[in-house]
Amino acid sequence: MKKIFYLLSILALCSSCELNEFPESSALEEDVFGTEGGLRRYSISFYNDLPSSSDAYRLDQMSDYGAVNNLDNFLKLNAYTAQTSSGWDWKNLRNINHFLASNNRSNVSETSRNHYNGVARFFRAYFYYKMVTRFGDVPWVDKALSITDNDILYGDRGDRTVVMDHILADLDYAYANIQTSSSTDGSEITKWTALGLKTRIALFEASFRKYHTELGLASTANKYYKQVVDAAQELMTKGPHSIYTARGPELSQRQLFVSDAAVTQEVMLAIAFNKNLAILSSANWYWTSPTYGPRYSFVRPFINTILNRDGTPYTNRTGYNTQEFYDECQNRDYRLSQLIRTPGYKIDGKPAAPNFNGYSYTGYQPIKYTLDESKYDNGQLNTNAIPLMRYAEVLLNYAEARAELGEITDGDWQKTIGALRSRAGITGGTSQLPTVIDTYIKEKFFKDIDNPVLLEIRRERQVELALEGFRFNDLKRWNAGHIMASLEWSGIYIPELDKPMDLDRDGTVDVIFYDGNNKGPSVTVGAKVAKIAIGGPATNYQTLTADKHLEWFKAQTRTWYDDGRQYYYPIPSNAIVLNKNLKNYPFWQ
């Protein structure tokens, strides 16, 4: 939807920036609200609140499991304040509420009016979900404000319980009234998208309440977990979506991200692109460029959590910590080879090992959104659709909620976690609940979790949904934000310096690591071989750990404050200047 209608003049009816700015009246309103076509055109403006075509493939840029070339200010000591904060922007809500207040013309059928009201209320719920996850308590506004609404315009920051209950009511209305049950290209909101979003939002709120005991709301968490279960069961039993397996375990998951047409069997919402209309993305450029993107490289602790193909933890392998790159990639969950460059990966039909000559810091180079031809690498040229919601997420949400309620069964496991692992070629542990704790994932990620089922669900979630924009909110809702600062940014095993390495064992040397105190490697290698200095006076960034793994950015400390401030963003100071009744939480004042 977004890809075609960005420039529609209908948007001019609804431009605003803050709660106290209002659209000018227009003679076109009767044409807009008096016809079904007008309602449809107006509703297209709501889609602008979704991730844009230029950022939908970069939503996990700030996460614990990715090393990047520059830290976000949010993770730097004293670098983020109310003066630099952003996001307190209410124009999209004003647009939605204006529509809901005006959509009352009798010459449009009630069914059609309710359908478009359902779409509007879906986007109001989505808008508020983003505001709550960013700021915590925010004011609930469900009408198009006028200049006399001083109690709202100059009110306080509100109450999250009020907002969350309204969000779920909006999504219930959307599910009951949206007439669209399928979308030809995956880019249109359907009644099933509304249910999917409900599982996402209710899960966030349930776990935030449970694990953030300082809120005093832990006793109400189960109410929201039950909402997740009910919505997911409705979608799973009545909806049209299922897990896509047509390309086999080696390719099925990645096909969802590299296909020009959204694979709507599983993809419930997507951004579609069109070469003929010159509506394209720069996904390849972002994920392969040494300068355009952040040179995002997965870190070893995360890669270590991806299972062996027999369903056992990779870290159960004897000598796993000293396996070279080729060996550690063998007989793993097929999602590893669909997530990063592994031996056998090709570009333009030729072997392409991890690129240390201008991209990878750790050796674990992402490919989830990239097409396998170099012609896409240098501009806004990608044609592949970008999923924003998948049926796989609904299964994960359902499994987690059932586990948190203490109600999960072997049958639940088999149709959720088991189904996703089977799709990825995993043969063991897909039909019965796990009973043994994996000490590696517990110690590296979730020290406070002693339930093996919850630990495995969290493992599955971080592997299945990697790079899809969930990770930071997941860590926030689990009260596990400290991992953002504590997880080491380490990479592949380097047995010795000055040793040419053929990472994918195709017969061609790919990289040589040498002591940065020297002028270069002591071994002669070809001009195209990446030559990477480790330590030395010229760099404080690329180093080796004590156990001989690459380490990146050790010199710049990542910060997670003990007072928990980073579970919220501060309200920007300019908004507080306009409204003296708004106050930041004490740690941001």
mmCIF file with all atom_site columns, C-alpha atoms in Angstrom, residues 175 178-184 186 188-196 231-244 263-269 389-392 394-395:
data_model
loop_
_atom_site.group_PDB
_atom_site.id
_atom_site.type_symbol
_atom_site.label_atom_id
_atom_site.label_alt_id
_atom_site.label_comp_id
_atom_site.label_asym_id
_atom_site.label_entity_id
_atom_site.label_seq_id
_atom_site.pdbx_PDB_ins_code
_atom_site.Cartn_x
_atom_site.Cartn_y
_atom_site.Cartn_z
_atom_site.occupancy
_atom_site.B_iso_or_equiv
_atom_site.pdbx_formal_charge
_atom_site.auth_seq_id
_atom_site.auth_comp_id
_atom_site.auth_asym_id
_atom_site.auth_atom_id
_atom_site.pdbx_PDB_model_num
ATOM 1  C CA . TYR A 1 175 ? -10.408 -7.973  14.171 1.00 0.00 ? 175 TYR A CA 1
ATOM 2  C CA . ILE A 1 178 ? -11.952 -5.417  9.132  1.00 0.00 ? 178 ILE A CA 1
ATOM 3  C CA . GLN A 1 179 ? -13.427 -7.213  6.137  1.00 0.00 ? 179 GLN A CA 1
ATOM 4  C CA . THR A 1 180 ? -10.118 -8.020  4.462  1.00 0.00 ? 180 THR A CA 1
ATOM 5  C CA . SER A 1 181 ? -9.076  -11.582 5.210  1.00 0.00 ? 181 SER A CA 1
ATOM 6  C CA . SER A 1 182 ? -6.171  -11.812 2.754  1.00 0.00 ? 182 SER A CA 1
ATOM 7  C CA . SER A 1 183 ? -3.779  -9.511  0.925  1.00 0.00 ? 183 SER A CA 1
ATOM 8  C CA . THR A 1 184 ? -2.470  -10.312 -2.536 1.00 0.00 ? 184 THR A CA 1
ATOM 9  C CA . GLY A 1 186 ? 1.057   -8.901  1.882  1.00 0.00 ? 186 GLY A CA 1
ATOM 10 C CA . GLU A 1 188 ? -2.426  -4.570  3.355  1.00 0.00 ? 188 GLU A CA 1
ATOM 11 C CA . ILE A 1 189 ? -3.737  -4.836  6.909  1.00 0.00 ? 189 ILE A CA 1
ATOM 12 C CA . THR A 1 190 ? -6.116  -7.772  7.370  1.00 0.00 ? 190 THR A CA 1
ATOM 13 C CA . LYS A 1 191 ? -8.196  -9.023  10.284 1.00 0.00 ? 191 LYS A CA 1
ATOM 14 C CA . TRP A 1 192 ? -5.448  -11.589 10.924 1.00 0.00 ? 192 TRP A CA 1
ATOM 15 C CA . THR A 1 193 ? -2.808  -8.871  11.102 1.00 0.00 ? 193 THR A CA 1
ATOM 16 C CA . ALA A 1 194 ? -4.859  -7.326  13.894 1.00 0.00 ? 194 ALA A CA 1
ATOM 17 C CA . LEU A 1 195 ? -4.773  -10.604 15.834 1.00 0.00 ? 195 LEU A CA 1
ATOM 18 C CA . GLY A 1 196 ? -1.059  -10.965 15.189 1.00 0.00 ? 196 GLY A CA 1
ATOM 19 C CA . ALA A 1 231 ? -5.634  -14.259 20.112 1.00 0.00 ? 231 ALA A CA 1
ATOM 20 C CA . ALA A 1 232 ? -3.018  -16.723 18.887 1.00 0.00 ? 232 ALA A CA 1
ATOM 21 C CA . GLN A 1 233 ? -5.382  -19.687 19.170 1.00 0.00 ? 233 GLN A CA 1
ATOM 22 C CA . GLU A 1 234 ? -8.002  -17.813 17.162 1.00 0.00 ? 234 GLU A CA 1
ATOM 23 C CA . LEU A 1 235 ? -5.475  -17.056 14.441 1.00 0.00 ? 235 LEU A CA 1
ATOM 24 C CA . MET A 1 236 ? -3.933  -20.533 14.455 1.00 0.00 ? 236 MET A CA 1
ATOM 25 C CA . THR A 1 237 ? -7.291  -22.307 14.158 1.00 0.00 ? 237 THR A CA 1
ATOM 26 C CA . LYS A 1 238 ? -9.187  -19.948 11.853 1.00 0.00 ? 238 LYS A CA 1
ATOM 27 C CA . GLY A 1 239 ? -6.578  -17.935 9.939  1.00 0.00 ? 239 GLY A CA 1
ATOM 28 C CA . PRO A 1 240 ? -5.090  -18.615 6.496  1.00 0.00 ? 240 PRO A CA 1
ATOM 29 C CA . HIS A 1 241 ? -1.406  -18.547 7.485  1.00 0.00 ? 241 HIS A CA 1
ATOM 30 C CA . SER A 1 242 ? 1.047   -21.359 8.131  1.00 0.00 ? 242 SER A CA 1
ATOM 31 C CA . ILE A 1 243 ? 4.791   -22.046 8.214  1.00 0.00 ? 243 ILE A CA 1
ATOM 32 C CA . TYR A 1 244 ? 6.347   -21.973 4.733  1.00 0.00 ? 244 TYR A CA 1
ATOM 33 C CA . VAL A 1 263 ? 5.346   -15.265 0.676  1.00 0.00 ? 263 VAL A CA 1
ATOM 34 C CA . THR A 1 264 ? 1.878   -14.664 2.100  1.00 0.00 ? 264 THR A CA 1
ATOM 35 C CA . GLN A 1 265 ? 1.487   -18.248 3.277  1.00 0.00 ? 265 GLN A CA 1
ATOM 36 C CA . GLU A 1 266 ? 3.601   -17.125 6.247  1.00 0.00 ? 266 GLU A CA 1
ATOM 37 C CA . VAL A 1 267 ? 4.162   -13.395 5.824  1.00 0.00 ? 267 VAL A CA 1
ATOM 38 C CA . MET A 1 268 ? 1.216   -11.520 7.341  1.00 0.00 ? 268 MET A CA 1
ATOM 39 C CA . LEU A 1 269 ? 2.422   -8.002  6.564  1.00 0.00 ? 269 LEU A CA 1
ATOM 40 C CA . MET A 1 389 ? 4.932   -9.661  10.581 1.00 0.00 ? 389 MET A CA 1
ATOM 41 C CA . ARG A 1 390 ? 5.200   -13.421 10.181 1.00 0.00 ? 390 ARG A CA 1
ATOM 42 C CA . TYR A 1 391 ? 3.134   -16.353 11.359 1.00 0.00 ? 391 TYR A CA 1
ATOM 43 C CA . ALA A 1 392 ? 6.328   -17.690 12.963 1.00 0.00 ? 392 ALA A CA 1
ATOM 44 C CA . VAL A 1 394 ? 2.650   -15.700 16.419 1.00 0.00 ? 394 VAL A CA 1
ATOM 45 C CA . LEU A 1 395 ? 3.750   -19.264 17.182 1.00 0.00 ? 395 LEU A CA 1
#
